[in-house]
Amino acid sequence: MPLTQAKNTLENLLEELKNNPNPIDEELVQLAYVFASAAHEGQVRKSGKPYITHPLATALTLARMRLDQPTIIAGLLHDVPEETPVTLQEIKKNFGAEVAQLVEGITKLGTLKYRGIERYAENLRKMFVAMAQDIRVILIKFADRLHNLRTLEHLPKEKRERIAHETLEIYAPIANRLGIWEMQGILEDLSFKYTNPEDYEWLRTSTTHRYEQKLAYVAKLQKILEKEMLKQGMAYTIVYGRPKRLYSLYKKLLRKNKDFDKVYDLVALRIIVPAVADCYTVLGIVHGLWPPLPERLKDYIAMPKPNGYRSLHTTVFGPDGERVEVQIRTEDMNAQAEFGIAAHWVYKEKDKRQQKRELQWIQELVTWQKEIADNTEYVKKLRNIDIFSEHIFVFTPKGDVIDLPDGATVIDFAYTIHTDIGNQATGSLVNEKMVSLDTVLQDGDVIEIIRDKNRKYPNRDWLEFAKTGIARSKIRALAKPF
Ligand code: MN
């Protein structure tokens, strides 16, 4: 996978540039590295590593996303004006106006502070303005954030949690809307560990075995399929088992209340072929080997998802009747799925127009965000335009944001905060009004749970209105049998 962790060295960065389809002046990239190293000289990260490892990691991620030269150089220089005495003017003098503008965009974005609805709205406004000016600024910000998350364990607990929340509530949905699903998935999994440590552990331990089992099973299918494809003369095809990301699995379990056995795409078999016609040929081969579940066959090539996703999906009964999802797509579709908007720099010329069309919504956001001064109203409106629509965001009395699925009730909120708070909940103050535990929460609600500290067990009747899988599983496990 292109965004897995790698060693942050100049050699790796230069090596990666060899695969870049854009014209790149390697010498200039090296100069930017020397420039940044000199500026950050003597500074260290919280991990104890030299500071330069951070901009280097950022640039490496951008290079792996096949972004263009100014973006990669801006990645190397992105913290220079903020963290060192070297100014933006000097960057402009040495690396030109385009690079300087990108770096300025990052500096302006600053550190997004995450607390309560006012700041949340402000952060979103800032992000959208920056995106409208130059979408590459956000891509640099994503790469920057990715490395910060990977080194998060070196920060104090409170800061860790803030950064992780902010990533889930602001960065991940935007990455999703831009179609950079590879990035979104990694950002989410890295954050999930810190925002919901209990659920993360629960899910990780309850899935490890299942993942291993399924991976082994899919590997078996892969062998059979490769043999058959070779026999039928299919060349240059890549086949591999792809584990579903943990946070995405978590959301699926929360949303649909499904048990694990109904999640067929825990590990999907992914097949990448050279041309669109090959996708259908392979589909035929797959169905010739294993019978499909008819209602699970999806042709997202003929009918792409609204967000532009293209691929063939089918679920088949493999040997011993186990169900497996198979995804078939071209390299082009795969790059699009992993890098989204960033993939346009790879196939630059032909996609310029499409890119403009895809970014139209950002322009619209910026236009009407000028019209809506009230932040609560603003966040509400954002919710209506599908970008953040799967969840609601509610608040603790301290202003921390909690992300819940649509339709969640007070008891879901209580269990999301802590198991004990769930077990001891008797009622709640929602926006300072007394309400019962079955009250359905609305976006922007501020919730305080009223507890009876002598109570130890949940009430089984709560299952009638608990919506999240986590609350339900805890109520089921901890409630007295009668
Ligand atoms: Mn940084």
Short mmCIF file of C-alpha atoms and ligand atoms in Angstrom, two decimals:
data_model
loop_
_atom_site.label_atom_id
_atom_site.label_comp_id
_atom_site.label_asym_id
_atom_site.label_seq_id
_atom_site.Cartn_x
_atom_site.Cartn_y
_atom_site.Cartn_z
CA MET A 1 0.00 0.00 0.00
CA PRO A 2 1.34 3.35 -0.96
CA LEU A 3 0.85 5.18 2.33
CA THR A 4 2.20 2.59 4.73
CA GLN A 5 4.91 3.82 7.03
CA ALA A 6 8.38 4.14 5.52
CA LYS A 7 11.75 5.35 6.67
CA ASN A 8 11.86 9.13 6.52
CA THR A 9 15.09 9.69 4.66
CA LEU A 10 16.10 11.92 1.78
CA GLU A 11 17.10 8.80 -0.17
CA ASN A 12 13.58 7.41 0.14
CA LEU A 13 12.09 10.71 -0.96
CA LEU A 14 14.34 10.92 -4.04
CA GLU A 15 13.62 7.28 -4.84
CA GLU A 16 9.90 7.95 -4.68
CA LEU A 17 10.23 10.89 -7.07
CA LYS A 18 11.36 8.51 -9.81
CA ASN A 19 7.78 7.23 -10.02
CA ASN A 20 6.29 10.68 -10.31
CA PRO A 21 4.54 11.40 -13.60
CA ASN A 22 5.04 15.16 -13.20
CA PRO A 23 8.28 16.85 -14.24
CA ILE A 24 10.43 17.09 -11.12
CA ASP A 25 13.71 18.87 -10.61
CA GLU A 26 15.41 16.55 -8.13
CA GLU A 27 18.14 19.04 -7.41
CA LEU A 28 15.63 21.66 -6.33
CA VAL A 29 13.96 19.15 -4.01
CA GLN A 30 17.37 18.39 -2.49
CA LEU A 31 17.99 22.12 -2.07
CA ALA A 32 14.65 22.48 -0.28
CA TYR A 33 15.69 19.66 2.02
CA VAL A 34 19.01 21.35 2.82
CA PHE A 35 17.21 24.67 3.32
CA ALA A 36 14.66 23.14 5.72
CA SER A 37 17.36 21.19 7.58
CA ALA A 38 19.36 24.35 8.14
CA ALA A 39 16.28 26.27 9.30
CA HIS A 40 15.24 23.55 11.77
CA GLU A 41 18.84 22.92 12.88
CA GLY A 42 19.00 22.01 16.57
CA GLN A 43 15.22 21.54 16.92
CA VAL A 44 13.88 18.18 18.02
CA ARG A 45 10.44 16.60 17.95
CA LYS A 46 8.73 15.40 21.14
CA SER A 47 9.92 11.93 20.14
CA GLY A 48 13.52 13.12 20.49
CA LYS A 49 14.14 12.80 16.75
CA PRO A 50 15.57 15.74 14.76
CA TYR A 51 12.78 18.07 13.61
CA ILE A 52 13.59 17.59 9.94
CA THR A 53 12.19 14.03 10.13
CA HIS A 54 8.72 15.59 10.27
CA PRO A 55 8.79 17.75 7.11
CA LEU A 56 10.59 14.89 5.41
CA ALA A 57 7.79 12.46 6.31
CA THR A 58 5.25 15.02 5.08
CA ALA A 59 7.02 15.43 1.74
CA LEU A 60 7.39 11.67 1.37
CA THR A 61 3.65 11.16 1.78
CA LEU A 62 2.97 13.85 -0.82
CA ALA A 63 5.46 12.22 -3.18
CA ARG A 64 3.71 8.89 -2.71
CA MET A 65 0.46 10.55 -3.62
CA ARG A 66 2.24 11.56 -6.83
CA LEU A 67 1.70 15.25 -6.24
CA ASP A 68 3.60 17.86 -8.19
CA GLN A 69 6.94 19.47 -7.41
CA PRO A 70 5.73 22.69 -5.74
CA THR A 71 3.55 20.64 -3.38
CA ILE A 72 6.39 18.31 -2.40
CA ILE A 73 8.78 21.21 -1.82
CA ALA A 74 6.13 23.05 0.19
CA GLY A 75 5.80 19.87 2.26
CA LEU A 76 9.50 20.09 3.12
CA LEU A 77 9.18 23.76 4.03
CA HIS A 78 5.73 23.79 5.62
CA ASP A 79 6.82 24.46 9.21
CA VAL A 80 9.68 26.85 8.44
CA PRO A 81 7.90 30.24 8.85
CA GLU A 82 5.98 29.09 11.93
CA GLU A 83 8.78 27.30 13.77
CA THR A 84 12.01 29.01 12.70
CA PRO A 85 13.37 32.56 12.21
CA VAL A 86 13.46 32.03 8.43
CA THR A 87 10.70 34.03 6.75
CA LEU A 88 8.22 33.44 3.98
CA GLN A 89 10.03 36.09 1.90
CA GLU A 90 13.18 34.00 1.97
CA ILE A 91 11.22 30.97 0.84
CA LYS A 92 9.77 33.01 -1.98
CA LYS A 93 13.20 34.25 -2.99
CA ASN A 94 14.66 30.75 -3.10
CA PHE A 95 11.77 28.62 -4.31
CA GLY A 96 9.39 30.97 -6.06
CA ALA A 97 5.93 32.40 -5.53
CA GLU A 98 3.96 29.18 -6.02
CA VAL A 99 5.80 27.30 -3.25
CA ALA A 100 5.64 30.37 -0.99
CA GLN A 101 1.88 30.61 -1.47
CA LEU A 102 1.38 26.98 -0.52
CA VAL A 103 3.49 27.39 2.60
CA GLU A 104 1.61 30.57 3.47
CA GLY A 105 -1.68 28.68 3.12
CA ILE A 106 -0.50 26.08 5.64
CA THR A 107 0.76 28.73 8.05
CA LYS A 108 -2.57 30.60 7.87
CA LEU A 109 -4.47 27.45 8.64
CA GLY A 110 -2.39 27.32 11.80
CA THR A 111 -3.25 24.85 14.44
CA LEU A 112 -6.92 24.13 14.34
CA LYS A 113 -8.14 24.14 17.90
CA TYR A 114 -10.89 21.73 18.67
CA ARG A 115 -13.37 22.51 21.41
CA GLY A 116 -17.07 23.18 21.25
CA ILE A 117 -19.24 24.15 18.34
CA GLU A 118 -17.88 27.68 17.89
CA ARG A 119 -14.31 26.55 17.31
CA TYR A 120 -15.49 23.59 15.28
CA ALA A 121 -17.35 25.85 12.89
CA GLU A 122 -14.44 28.25 12.72
CA ASN A 123 -12.06 25.44 11.83
CA LEU A 124 -14.30 24.21 9.07
CA ARG A 125 -14.63 27.71 7.67
CA LYS A 126 -10.85 28.09 7.62
CA MET A 127 -10.40 24.72 5.95
CA PHE A 128 -12.89 25.49 3.19
CA VAL A 129 -11.44 28.91 2.48
CA ALA A 130 -7.96 27.38 2.16
CA MET A 131 -9.29 24.61 -0.07
CA ALA A 132 -11.03 27.07 -2.35
CA GLN A 133 -7.78 28.98 -2.78
CA ASP A 134 -5.62 25.95 -3.54
CA ILE A 135 -6.68 22.39 -2.84
CA ARG A 136 -3.01 21.40 -2.51
CA VAL A 137 -2.83 23.25 0.82
CA ILE A 138 -5.26 20.74 2.31
CA LEU A 139 -3.34 17.82 0.85
CA ILE A 140 -0.17 19.10 2.55
CA LYS A 141 -2.15 19.51 5.77
CA PHE A 142 -3.31 15.89 5.51
CA ALA A 143 0.26 14.64 5.01
CA ASP A 144 1.40 16.80 7.95
CA ARG A 145 -1.38 15.42 10.13
CA LEU A 146 -0.61 11.85 9.12
CA HIS A 147 2.92 12.08 10.51
CA ASN A 148 1.74 13.89 13.64
CA LEU A 149 -0.70 11.06 14.30
CA ARG A 150 1.99 8.46 13.76
CA THR A 151 4.09 10.13 16.46
CA LEU A 152 1.16 10.95 18.76
CA GLU A 153 2.21 8.67 21.59
CA HIS A 154 4.95 11.14 22.50
CA LEU A 155 2.44 13.87 23.40
CA PRO A 156 0.59 14.35 26.71
CA LYS A 157 -2.76 12.55 26.97
CA GLU A 158 -4.99 15.61 26.65
CA LYS A 159 -3.25 16.88 23.55
CA ARG A 160 -3.31 13.42 22.04
CA GLU A 161 -7.06 13.20 22.48
CA ARG A 162 -7.67 16.66 21.09
CA ILE A 163 -5.66 15.98 17.95
CA ALA A 164 -7.32 12.62 17.44
CA HIS A 165 -10.84 14.08 17.84
CA GLU A 166 -10.09 16.95 15.54
CA THR A 167 -8.84 14.49 12.94
CA LEU A 168 -11.99 12.39 13.08
CA GLU A 169 -14.38 15.33 13.05
CA ILE A 170 -12.69 17.65 10.59
CA TYR A 171 -9.98 16.01 8.52
CA ALA A 172 -11.48 12.58 7.89
CA PRO A 173 -14.84 13.79 6.55
CA ILE A 174 -13.08 16.22 4.23
CA ALA A 175 -10.71 13.51 3.01
CA ASN A 176 -13.79 11.38 2.40
CA ARG A 177 -15.57 14.12 0.48
CA LEU A 178 -12.43 14.64 -1.63
CA GLY A 179 -12.35 10.90 -2.30
CA ILE A 180 -8.92 10.33 -0.72
CA TRP A 181 -10.09 7.14 0.93
CA GLU A 182 -6.68 5.65 1.55
CA MET A 183 -5.73 8.76 3.53
CA GLN A 184 -9.11 8.89 5.27
CA GLY A 185 -8.80 5.26 6.37
CA ILE A 186 -5.32 5.70 7.83
CA LEU A 187 -6.20 8.97 9.58
CA GLU A 188 -9.29 7.36 11.11
CA ASP A 189 -7.60 4.22 12.36
CA LEU A 190 -4.74 6.21 13.91
CA SER A 191 -7.22 8.55 15.68
CA PHE A 192 -9.75 5.92 16.72
CA LYS A 193 -7.17 4.38 19.04
CA TYR A 194 -7.06 7.60 21.07
CA THR A 195 -10.66 8.84 20.84
CA ASN A 196 -12.32 5.56 21.85
CA PRO A 197 -9.54 3.50 23.45
CA GLU A 198 -11.97 1.00 25.00
CA ASP A 199 -13.87 0.34 21.81
CA TYR A 200 -10.64 0.22 19.86
CA GLU A 201 -9.24 -2.45 22.14
CA TRP A 202 -12.53 -4.34 22.13
CA LEU A 203 -12.70 -4.32 18.35
CA ARG A 204 -9.04 -5.10 17.87
CA THR A 205 -9.09 -8.09 20.17
CA SER A 206 -12.38 -9.38 18.86
CA THR A 207 -11.29 -9.08 15.24
CA THR A 208 -7.65 -10.18 15.26
CA HIS A 209 -8.53 -13.83 15.05
CA ARG A 210 -11.31 -13.27 12.53
CA TYR A 211 -9.02 -11.21 10.30
CA GLU A 212 -6.31 -13.86 10.34
CA GLN A 213 -8.79 -16.59 9.54
CA LYS A 214 -10.36 -14.62 6.72
CA LEU A 215 -7.00 -13.55 5.28
CA ALA A 216 -5.91 -17.17 5.10
CA TYR A 217 -9.19 -18.10 3.45
CA VAL A 218 -8.96 -15.30 0.90
CA ALA A 219 -5.36 -16.31 0.13
CA LYS A 220 -6.70 -19.72 -0.79
CA LEU A 221 -9.23 -18.18 -3.18
CA GLN A 222 -6.52 -15.96 -4.62
CA LYS A 223 -4.45 -18.99 -5.64
CA ILE A 224 -7.37 -20.71 -7.33
CA LEU A 225 -8.32 -17.53 -9.15
CA GLU A 226 -4.79 -16.73 -10.33
CA LYS A 227 -4.45 -20.21 -11.75
CA GLU A 228 -7.73 -19.89 -13.62
CA MET A 229 -6.88 -16.44 -14.98
CA LEU A 230 -3.52 -17.66 -16.21
CA LYS A 231 -5.27 -20.53 -17.95
CA GLN A 232 -7.59 -18.06 -19.69
CA GLY A 233 -4.69 -15.86 -20.76
CA MET A 234 -5.21 -12.84 -18.46
CA ALA A 235 -1.90 -11.07 -17.95
CA TYR A 236 -0.66 -8.18 -15.78
CA THR A 237 -3.25 -8.62 -13.14
CA ILE A 238 -2.72 -7.92 -9.46
CA VAL A 239 -4.70 -9.91 -6.92
CA TYR A 240 -4.54 -9.46 -3.17
CA GLY A 241 -6.56 -9.73 0.03
CA ARG A 242 -7.46 -6.38 1.46
CA PRO A 243 -8.43 -6.16 5.15
CA LYS A 244 -11.20 -3.73 5.98
CA ARG A 245 -9.99 -0.84 8.08
CA LEU A 246 -10.81 -1.00 11.77
CA TYR A 247 -12.64 2.31 12.10
CA SER A 248 -14.67 1.69 9.01
CA LEU A 249 -15.65 -1.69 10.42
CA TYR A 250 -16.51 0.02 13.72
CA LYS A 251 -18.81 2.47 11.98
CA LYS A 252 -20.45 -0.33 10.06
CA LEU A 253 -21.10 -2.27 13.26
CA LEU A 254 -22.46 0.83 14.99
CA ARG A 255 -24.64 1.89 12.11
CA LYS A 256 -26.22 -1.32 11.08
CA ASN A 257 -26.05 -3.18 14.34
CA LYS A 258 -24.83 -6.15 12.42
CA ASP A 259 -22.95 -8.95 13.96
CA PHE A 260 -19.55 -9.83 12.57
CA ASP A 261 -20.84 -12.77 10.62
CA LYS A 262 -22.80 -10.44 8.39
CA VAL A 263 -19.80 -8.31 7.48
CA TYR A 264 -18.70 -10.00 4.28
CA ASP A 265 -16.01 -7.53 3.38
CA LEU A 266 -13.86 -8.02 6.49
CA VAL A 267 -11.20 -9.06 4.01
CA ALA A 268 -12.04 -8.42 0.38
CA LEU A 269 -10.33 -10.02 -2.58
CA ARG A 270 -9.18 -7.15 -4.78
CA ILE A 271 -8.29 -7.64 -8.42
CA ILE A 272 -6.64 -4.91 -10.50
CA VAL A 273 -6.66 -5.31 -14.26
CA PRO A 274 -5.34 -3.21 -17.16
CA ALA A 275 -8.56 -2.24 -18.94
CA VAL A 276 -12.27 -1.73 -18.23
CA ALA A 277 -13.25 -4.67 -20.45
CA ASP A 278 -10.96 -6.92 -18.38
CA CYS A 279 -13.03 -6.10 -15.30
CA TYR A 280 -16.03 -7.85 -16.81
CA THR A 281 -13.93 -10.75 -18.10
CA VAL A 282 -12.59 -11.33 -14.58
CA LEU A 283 -16.10 -11.02 -13.16
CA GLY A 284 -17.11 -13.85 -15.49
CA ILE A 285 -14.16 -15.97 -14.37
CA VAL A 286 -14.98 -15.34 -10.68
CA HIS A 287 -18.63 -16.27 -11.13
CA GLY A 288 -17.54 -19.35 -13.09
CA LEU A 289 -15.55 -20.49 -10.09
CA TRP A 290 -17.94 -19.56 -7.28
CA PRO A 291 -21.66 -18.77 -7.27
CA PRO A 292 -22.54 -15.12 -6.50
CA LEU A 293 -25.15 -13.73 -4.12
CA PRO A 294 -27.28 -12.00 -6.76
CA GLU A 295 -28.35 -9.02 -4.65
CA ARG A 296 -24.74 -8.21 -3.79
CA LEU A 297 -23.53 -7.68 -7.35
CA LYS A 298 -22.81 -3.95 -7.84
CA ASP A 299 -21.61 -2.40 -11.06
CA TYR A 300 -20.12 0.91 -9.93
CA ILE A 301 -18.36 1.17 -13.28
CA ALA A 302 -21.57 1.56 -15.26
CA MET A 303 -23.10 3.46 -12.34
CA PRO A 304 -20.41 5.18 -10.26
CA LYS A 305 -21.23 6.13 -6.66
CA PRO A 306 -22.15 9.80 -6.19
CA ASN A 307 -18.65 10.44 -4.85
CA GLY A 308 -17.13 9.11 -8.06
CA TYR A 309 -16.10 5.68 -6.82
CA ARG A 310 -15.85 3.08 -9.59
CA SER A 311 -15.35 -0.67 -9.25
CA LEU A 312 -17.19 -3.96 -9.68
CA HIS A 313 -18.27 -5.59 -6.42
CA THR A 314 -19.62 -9.07 -6.03
CA THR A 315 -20.01 -11.38 -3.08
CA VAL A 316 -19.49 -15.08 -3.79
CA PHE A 317 -19.82 -18.33 -1.91
CA GLY A 318 -16.28 -19.66 -1.81
CA PRO A 319 -15.24 -23.23 -1.02
CA ASP A 320 -17.10 -24.49 2.11
CA GLY A 321 -19.78 -21.87 1.46
CA GLU A 322 -18.00 -18.96 3.12
CA ARG A 323 -18.93 -15.55 1.69
CA VAL A 324 -16.26 -13.26 0.29
CA GLU A 325 -16.51 -9.86 -1.33
CA VAL A 326 -14.58 -9.51 -4.58
CA GLN A 327 -13.65 -6.05 -5.94
CA ILE A 328 -12.55 -5.70 -9.54
CA ARG A 329 -11.18 -2.46 -11.01
CA THR A 330 -8.54 -0.91 -13.26
CA GLU A 331 -5.33 0.78 -12.05
CA ASP A 332 -6.90 4.09 -12.89
CA MET A 333 -9.97 3.39 -10.75
CA ASN A 334 -7.76 2.14 -7.95
CA ALA A 335 -5.62 5.27 -7.94
CA GLN A 336 -8.79 7.34 -7.95
CA ALA A 337 -10.15 5.37 -4.99
CA GLU A 338 -6.97 5.76 -2.99
CA PHE A 339 -5.93 9.27 -3.85
CA GLY A 340 -9.18 10.88 -4.99
CA ILE A 341 -8.65 14.45 -5.99
CA ALA A 342 -4.89 13.95 -5.71
CA ALA A 343 -5.04 11.36 -8.48
CA HIS A 344 -5.70 14.21 -10.88
CA TRP A 345 -2.10 15.28 -10.60
CA VAL A 346 -1.17 11.85 -11.84
CA TYR A 347 -3.37 12.01 -14.90
CA LYS A 348 -3.07 15.72 -15.03
CA GLU A 349 -4.06 16.86 -18.46
CA LYS A 350 -7.14 14.85 -19.23
CA ASP A 351 -8.67 15.39 -15.83
CA LYS A 352 -8.29 19.13 -15.36
CA ARG A 353 -11.90 19.73 -16.27
CA GLN A 354 -13.24 16.98 -14.06
CA GLN A 355 -11.21 18.33 -11.19
CA LYS A 356 -12.82 21.71 -11.58
CA ARG A 357 -16.25 20.14 -11.57
CA GLU A 358 -15.43 18.10 -8.48
CA LEU A 359 -14.25 21.15 -6.62
CA GLN A 360 -17.33 23.18 -7.45
CA TRP A 361 -18.90 22.29 -4.12
CA ILE A 362 -16.05 23.96 -2.22
CA GLN A 363 -16.70 27.22 -4.02
CA GLU A 364 -20.35 26.94 -3.10
CA LEU A 365 -19.50 26.28 0.53
CA VAL A 366 -17.32 29.35 0.68
CA THR A 367 -20.03 31.47 -0.91
CA TRP A 368 -22.73 30.59 1.54
CA GLN A 369 -20.49 30.40 4.55
CA LYS A 370 -20.06 34.14 4.10
CA GLU A 371 -23.84 34.45 4.30
CA ILE A 372 -24.29 32.49 7.51
CA ALA A 373 -22.70 34.25 10.44
CA ASP A 374 -24.23 32.08 13.16
CA ASN A 375 -21.98 29.09 13.80
CA THR A 376 -24.64 26.71 15.06
CA GLU A 377 -26.70 27.46 11.98
CA TYR A 378 -23.62 26.96 9.84
CA VAL A 379 -22.82 23.51 11.21
CA LYS A 380 -26.48 22.53 10.84
CA LYS A 381 -26.45 23.56 7.23
CA LEU A 382 -23.24 21.65 6.55
CA ARG A 383 -24.95 18.57 7.83
CA ASN A 384 -27.61 18.89 5.16
CA ILE A 385 -25.19 18.77 2.30
CA ASP A 386 -24.11 15.20 2.88
CA ILE A 387 -20.50 15.93 3.70
CA PHE A 388 -20.89 15.05 7.36
CA SER A 389 -24.30 13.48 7.17
CA GLU A 390 -23.84 10.00 8.58
CA HIS A 391 -23.34 11.22 12.12
CA ILE A 392 -24.55 13.82 14.53
CA PHE A 393 -22.17 15.79 16.70
CA VAL A 394 -23.19 16.47 20.26
CA PHE A 395 -21.35 18.05 23.15
CA THR A 396 -20.38 17.30 26.73
CA PRO A 397 -20.92 20.12 29.23
CA LYS A 398 -17.20 20.89 28.88
CA GLY A 399 -17.59 21.35 25.14
CA ASP A 400 -15.98 18.14 23.92
CA VAL A 401 -17.51 16.88 20.72
CA ILE A 402 -18.95 13.39 20.62
CA ASP A 403 -19.69 11.76 17.33
CA LEU A 404 -22.77 9.49 17.23
CA PRO A 405 -24.74 7.79 14.48
CA ASP A 406 -27.94 9.48 13.36
CA GLY A 407 -30.84 8.50 15.65
CA ALA A 408 -28.66 7.85 18.72
CA THR A 409 -30.28 8.36 22.13
CA VAL A 410 -29.12 9.63 25.53
CA ILE A 411 -28.07 6.12 26.60
CA ASP A 412 -25.80 5.81 23.56
CA PHE A 413 -24.14 9.05 24.54
CA ALA A 414 -23.65 7.81 28.12
CA TYR A 415 -21.95 4.58 27.00
CA THR A 416 -19.81 6.46 24.51
CA ILE A 417 -18.41 8.55 27.37
CA HIS A 418 -17.74 5.65 29.72
CA THR A 419 -19.15 2.24 30.65
CA ASP A 420 -19.76 3.32 34.27
CA ILE A 421 -21.61 6.43 33.16
CA GLY A 422 -23.83 4.23 31.01
CA ASN A 423 -24.45 1.74 33.79
CA GLN A 424 -25.34 4.47 36.29
CA ALA A 425 -27.40 6.71 34.03
CA THR A 426 -30.88 7.58 35.30
CA GLY A 427 -31.72 10.59 33.19
CA SER A 428 -30.16 13.54 31.49
CA LEU A 429 -30.07 17.26 31.01
CA VAL A 430 -30.15 18.02 27.30
CA ASN A 431 -29.63 21.70 26.65
CA GLU A 432 -30.39 22.16 30.36
CA LYS A 433 -33.80 20.47 30.09
CA MET A 434 -34.59 17.23 31.95
CA VAL A 435 -35.17 14.35 29.55
CA SER A 436 -35.39 10.57 29.76
CA LEU A 437 -32.76 8.10 28.58
CA ASP A 438 -34.66 7.18 25.40
CA THR A 439 -34.59 10.75 24.03
CA VAL A 440 -33.26 10.92 20.49
CA LEU A 441 -30.37 13.37 20.29
CA GLN A 442 -30.09 16.20 17.79
CA ASP A 443 -27.06 17.80 16.25
CA GLY A 444 -25.46 20.33 18.55
CA ASP A 445 -27.19 19.13 21.75
CA VAL A 446 -25.26 19.67 24.98
CA ILE A 447 -25.75 16.66 27.21
CA GLU A 448 -25.15 16.03 30.87
CA ILE A 449 -25.87 12.57 32.25
CA ILE A 450 -27.54 12.25 35.66
CA ARG A 451 -26.14 9.27 37.53
CA ASP A 452 -27.04 7.10 40.46
CA LYS A 453 -23.62 6.12 41.73
CA ASN A 454 -25.01 3.21 43.76
CA ARG A 455 -26.28 1.49 40.67
CA LYS A 456 -24.01 -1.14 39.16
CA TYR A 457 -25.94 -2.70 36.30
CA PRO A 458 -27.72 -1.47 33.21
CA ASN A 459 -31.39 -2.14 32.58
CA ARG A 460 -32.17 -4.69 29.88
CA ASP A 461 -35.14 -2.59 28.71
CA TRP A 462 -32.67 -0.01 27.43
CA LEU A 463 -32.08 -2.32 24.48
CA GLU A 464 -35.36 -1.02 23.10
CA PHE A 465 -33.83 2.36 22.38
CA ALA A 466 -30.04 1.89 22.47
CA LYS A 467 -28.87 2.42 18.93
CA THR A 468 -25.09 1.99 18.91
CA GLY A 469 -23.57 -1.47 18.81
CA ILE A 470 -21.26 -0.55 21.66
CA ALA A 471 -24.08 0.49 24.03
CA ARG A 472 -26.13 -2.57 23.04
CA SER A 473 -23.30 -5.01 23.55
CA LYS A 474 -22.50 -3.53 26.96
CA ILE A 475 -26.13 -3.57 28.08
CA ARG A 476 -26.48 -7.15 26.90
CA ALA A 477 -23.28 -8.25 28.59
CA LEU A 478 -23.72 -6.43 31.90
CA ALA A 479 -27.50 -6.43 32.57
CA LYS A 480 -28.78 -8.87 35.16
CA PRO A 481 -30.64 -11.76 33.52
CA PHE A 482 -34.02 -10.60 34.90
MN MN B 1 3.98 20.14 10.57
#
